[in-house]
Short mmCIF file of C-alpha atoms in Angstrom, two decimals:
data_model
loop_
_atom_site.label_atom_id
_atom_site.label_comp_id
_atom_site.label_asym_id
_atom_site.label_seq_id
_atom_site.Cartn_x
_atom_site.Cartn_y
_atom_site.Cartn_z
CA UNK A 1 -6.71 -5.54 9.20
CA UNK A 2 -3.17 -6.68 8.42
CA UNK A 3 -0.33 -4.26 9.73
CA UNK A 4 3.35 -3.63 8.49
CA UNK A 5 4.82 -6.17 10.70
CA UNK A 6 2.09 -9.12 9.48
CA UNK A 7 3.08 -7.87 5.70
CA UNK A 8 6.73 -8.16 6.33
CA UNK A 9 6.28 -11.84 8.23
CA UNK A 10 4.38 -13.16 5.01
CA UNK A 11 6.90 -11.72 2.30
CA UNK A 12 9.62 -13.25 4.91
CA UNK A 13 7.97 -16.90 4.29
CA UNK A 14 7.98 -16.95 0.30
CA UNK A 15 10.43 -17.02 -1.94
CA UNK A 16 13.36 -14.59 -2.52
CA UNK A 17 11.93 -12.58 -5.77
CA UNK A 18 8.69 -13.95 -5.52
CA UNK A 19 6.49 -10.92 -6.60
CA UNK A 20 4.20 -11.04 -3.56
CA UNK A 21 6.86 -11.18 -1.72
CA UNK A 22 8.05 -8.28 -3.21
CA UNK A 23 4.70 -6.30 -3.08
CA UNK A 24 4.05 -7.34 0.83
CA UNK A 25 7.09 -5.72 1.30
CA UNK A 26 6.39 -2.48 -0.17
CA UNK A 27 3.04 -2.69 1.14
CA UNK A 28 4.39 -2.49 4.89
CA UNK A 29 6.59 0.78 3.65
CA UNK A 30 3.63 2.48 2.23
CA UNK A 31 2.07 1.91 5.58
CA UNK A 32 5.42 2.66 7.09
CA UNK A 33 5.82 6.06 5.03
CA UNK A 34 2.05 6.98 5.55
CA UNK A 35 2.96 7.13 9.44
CA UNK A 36 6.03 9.26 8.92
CA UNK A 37 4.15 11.50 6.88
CA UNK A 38 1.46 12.21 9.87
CA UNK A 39 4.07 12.52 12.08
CA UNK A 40 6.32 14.80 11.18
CA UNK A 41 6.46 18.70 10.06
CA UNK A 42 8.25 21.43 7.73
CA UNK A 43 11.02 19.81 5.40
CA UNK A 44 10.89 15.81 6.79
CA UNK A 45 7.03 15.72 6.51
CA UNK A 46 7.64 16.98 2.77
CA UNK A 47 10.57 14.63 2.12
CA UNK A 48 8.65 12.18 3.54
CA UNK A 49 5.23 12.32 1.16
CA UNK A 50 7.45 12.95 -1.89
CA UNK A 51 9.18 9.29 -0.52
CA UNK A 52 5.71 8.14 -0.12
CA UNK A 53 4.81 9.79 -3.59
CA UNK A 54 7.04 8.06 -5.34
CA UNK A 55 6.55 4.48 -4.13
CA UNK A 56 2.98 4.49 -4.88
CA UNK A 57 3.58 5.82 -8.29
CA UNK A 58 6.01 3.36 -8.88
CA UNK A 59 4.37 0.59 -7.15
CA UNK A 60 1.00 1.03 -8.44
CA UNK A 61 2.84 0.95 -12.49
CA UNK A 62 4.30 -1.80 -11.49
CA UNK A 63 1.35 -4.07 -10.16
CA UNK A 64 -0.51 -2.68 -13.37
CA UNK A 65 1.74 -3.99 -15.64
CA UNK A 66 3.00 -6.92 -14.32
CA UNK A 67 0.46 -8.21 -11.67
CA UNK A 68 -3.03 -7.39 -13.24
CA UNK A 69 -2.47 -9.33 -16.39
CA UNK A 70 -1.63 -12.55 -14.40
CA UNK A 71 -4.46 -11.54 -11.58
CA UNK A 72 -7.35 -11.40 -14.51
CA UNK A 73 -6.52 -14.76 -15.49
CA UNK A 74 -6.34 -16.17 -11.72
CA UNK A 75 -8.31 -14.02 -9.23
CA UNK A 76 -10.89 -13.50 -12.53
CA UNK A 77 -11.04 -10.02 -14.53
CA UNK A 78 -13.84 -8.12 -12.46
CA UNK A 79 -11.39 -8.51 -9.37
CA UNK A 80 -8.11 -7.08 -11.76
CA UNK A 81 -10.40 -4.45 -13.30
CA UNK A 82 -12.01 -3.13 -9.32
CA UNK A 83 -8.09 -2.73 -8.22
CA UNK A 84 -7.25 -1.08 -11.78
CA UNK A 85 -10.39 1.31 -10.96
CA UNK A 86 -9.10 1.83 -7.68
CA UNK A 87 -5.68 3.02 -8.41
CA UNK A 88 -6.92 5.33 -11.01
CA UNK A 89 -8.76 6.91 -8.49
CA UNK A 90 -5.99 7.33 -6.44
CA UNK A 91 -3.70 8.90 -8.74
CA UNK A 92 -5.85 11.38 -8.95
CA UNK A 93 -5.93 12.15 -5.11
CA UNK A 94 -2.28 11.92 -5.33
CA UNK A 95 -1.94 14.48 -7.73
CA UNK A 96 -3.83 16.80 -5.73
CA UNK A 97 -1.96 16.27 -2.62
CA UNK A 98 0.89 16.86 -4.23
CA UNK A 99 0.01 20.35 -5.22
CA UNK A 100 -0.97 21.00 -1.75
CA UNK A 101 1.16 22.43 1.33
CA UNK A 102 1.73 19.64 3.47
CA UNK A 103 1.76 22.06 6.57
CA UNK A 104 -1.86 22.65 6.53
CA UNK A 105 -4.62 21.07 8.00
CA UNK A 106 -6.36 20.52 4.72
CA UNK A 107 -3.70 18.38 3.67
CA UNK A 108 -3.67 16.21 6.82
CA UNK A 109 -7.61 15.92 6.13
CA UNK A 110 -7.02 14.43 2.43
CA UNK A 111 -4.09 12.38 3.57
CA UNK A 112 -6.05 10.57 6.31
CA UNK A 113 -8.48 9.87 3.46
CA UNK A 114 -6.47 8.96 1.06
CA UNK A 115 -4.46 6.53 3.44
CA UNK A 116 -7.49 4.45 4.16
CA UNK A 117 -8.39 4.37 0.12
CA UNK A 118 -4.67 3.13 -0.42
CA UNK A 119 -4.47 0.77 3.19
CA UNK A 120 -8.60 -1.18 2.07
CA UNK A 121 -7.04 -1.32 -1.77
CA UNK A 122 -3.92 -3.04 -0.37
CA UNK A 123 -5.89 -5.49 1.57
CA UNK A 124 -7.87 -6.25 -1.52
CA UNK A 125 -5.05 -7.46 -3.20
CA UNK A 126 -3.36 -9.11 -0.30
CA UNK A 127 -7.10 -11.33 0.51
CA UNK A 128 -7.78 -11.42 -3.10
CA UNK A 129 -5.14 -11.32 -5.67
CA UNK A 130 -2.22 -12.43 -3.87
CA UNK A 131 -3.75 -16.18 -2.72
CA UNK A 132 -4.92 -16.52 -6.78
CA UNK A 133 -1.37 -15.68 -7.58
CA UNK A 134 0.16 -18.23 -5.03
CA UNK A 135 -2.23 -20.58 -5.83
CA UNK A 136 -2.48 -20.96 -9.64
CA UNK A 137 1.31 -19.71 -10.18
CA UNK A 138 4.44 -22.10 -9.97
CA UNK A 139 6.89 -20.54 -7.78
CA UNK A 140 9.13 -20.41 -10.87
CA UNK A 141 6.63 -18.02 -12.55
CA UNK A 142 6.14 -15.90 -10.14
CA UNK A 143 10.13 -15.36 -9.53
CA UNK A 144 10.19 -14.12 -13.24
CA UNK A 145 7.56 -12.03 -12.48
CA UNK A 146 9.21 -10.48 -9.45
CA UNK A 147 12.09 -9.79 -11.99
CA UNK A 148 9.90 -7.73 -14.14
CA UNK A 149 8.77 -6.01 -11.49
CA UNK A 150 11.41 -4.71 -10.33
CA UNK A 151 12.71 -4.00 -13.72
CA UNK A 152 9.55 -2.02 -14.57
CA UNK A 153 9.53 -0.02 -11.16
CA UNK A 154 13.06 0.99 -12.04
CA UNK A 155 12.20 3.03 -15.44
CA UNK A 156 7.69 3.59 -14.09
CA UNK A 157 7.11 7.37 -13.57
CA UNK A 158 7.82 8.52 -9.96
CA UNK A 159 4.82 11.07 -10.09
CA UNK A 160 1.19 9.96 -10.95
CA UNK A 161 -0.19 10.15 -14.12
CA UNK A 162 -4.19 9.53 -13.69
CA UNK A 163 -4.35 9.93 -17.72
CA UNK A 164 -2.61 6.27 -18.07
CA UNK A 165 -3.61 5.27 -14.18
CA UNK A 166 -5.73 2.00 -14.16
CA UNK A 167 -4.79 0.95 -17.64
CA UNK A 168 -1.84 -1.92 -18.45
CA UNK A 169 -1.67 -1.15 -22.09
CA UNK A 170 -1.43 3.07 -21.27
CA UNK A 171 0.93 2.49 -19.20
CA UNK A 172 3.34 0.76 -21.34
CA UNK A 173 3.49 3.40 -24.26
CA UNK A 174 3.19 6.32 -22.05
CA UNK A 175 5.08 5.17 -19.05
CA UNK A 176 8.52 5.43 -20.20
CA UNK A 177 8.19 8.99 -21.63
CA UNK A 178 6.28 10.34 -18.34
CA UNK A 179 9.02 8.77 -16.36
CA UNK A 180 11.85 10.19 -18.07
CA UNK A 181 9.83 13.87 -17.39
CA UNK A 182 9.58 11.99 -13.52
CA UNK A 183 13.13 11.43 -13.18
CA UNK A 184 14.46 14.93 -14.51
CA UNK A 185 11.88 16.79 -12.37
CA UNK A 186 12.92 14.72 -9.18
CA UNK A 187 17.01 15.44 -10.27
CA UNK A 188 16.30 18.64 -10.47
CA UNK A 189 14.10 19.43 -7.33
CA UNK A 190 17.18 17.59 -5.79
CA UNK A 191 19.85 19.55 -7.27
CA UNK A 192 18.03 23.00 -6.28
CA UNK A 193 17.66 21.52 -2.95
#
């Protein structure tokens, strides 16, 4: 099992932009924000999983419409379709703990769940996607593709959306509207403090 510091140590030894790099990186502050999360209470714990929230929303978007494409054609399409499965299924956790108190005990129940679905999907891609990717991608190619994943994480939705979850070609004519709704709700959660 790979931890935060290993993800961090591989990103550091590829590329600046590369797109694993980029994705080992956010890997470690998923596992990074899952441990804040169980960790602390009242307001921080709830900052905390909306931080959390967020990043996986975006993150997952982002791997869908970027990664997957290039991962059917490399790592082979039953290995992009099992992760595309696996992050619809995890929107859909994700919208039910975000309707949940994150003070109960419930909560901290679904969340340790949920943490080893998103933690065993992670290493999926990391001992399966991420070597095809490095392996049958120039280093040019996947810098390019590091730039449009960072471009599409800046406009994916920052809430999940299992309607489109799990789906490359949902997610681009859906994505930009439900983010827009994303972005407003977060400004104005913000806003009423």
């Amino acid at each position: 099992m790979s931890t935060a510091q290993t993800e961090r140590a591989e990103a550091a030894k590829l590329p600046k932009g590369d797109v694993v790099a980029i994705l080992l990186e956010q890997h470690a502050r998923i596992r990074d924000l899952f441990s804040d999360v169980k960790g602390a209470e009242g307001k921080h714990k709830q900052q905390a999983f909306d931080e959390l929230r967020a990043l996986l929303a975006v993150h997952e978007t982002g791997e869908e419409m970027i990664l997957r494409p290039v991962a059917k054609e490399t790592a082979g399409e039953q290995e992009a379709s099992a992760r595309n499965k696996e992050e619809k299924e995890a929107n859909k956790v994700l919208v039910e703990l975000e309707k949940m108190d994150v003070s109960t005990a419930e909560f901290d129940r679904r969340l340790a769940g949920f943490e080893k679905a998103v933690i065993d999907h992670a290493e999926h891609e990391e001992q399966e996607e991420f070597p095809a990717i490095l392996r049958d991608c120039s280093e040019d190619k996947r810098r390019s593709m590091g730039t449009k994943l960072q471009m599409t994480e800046k406009i994916a939705p920052t809430h999940p959306h299992p309607g489109v979850a799990g789906s490359p070609a949902a997610q681009w004519v859906v994505g930009p509207f439900a983010s827009l709704v994303d972005r407003t709700k977060d400004l104005l959660k913000s806003a009423a403090g």
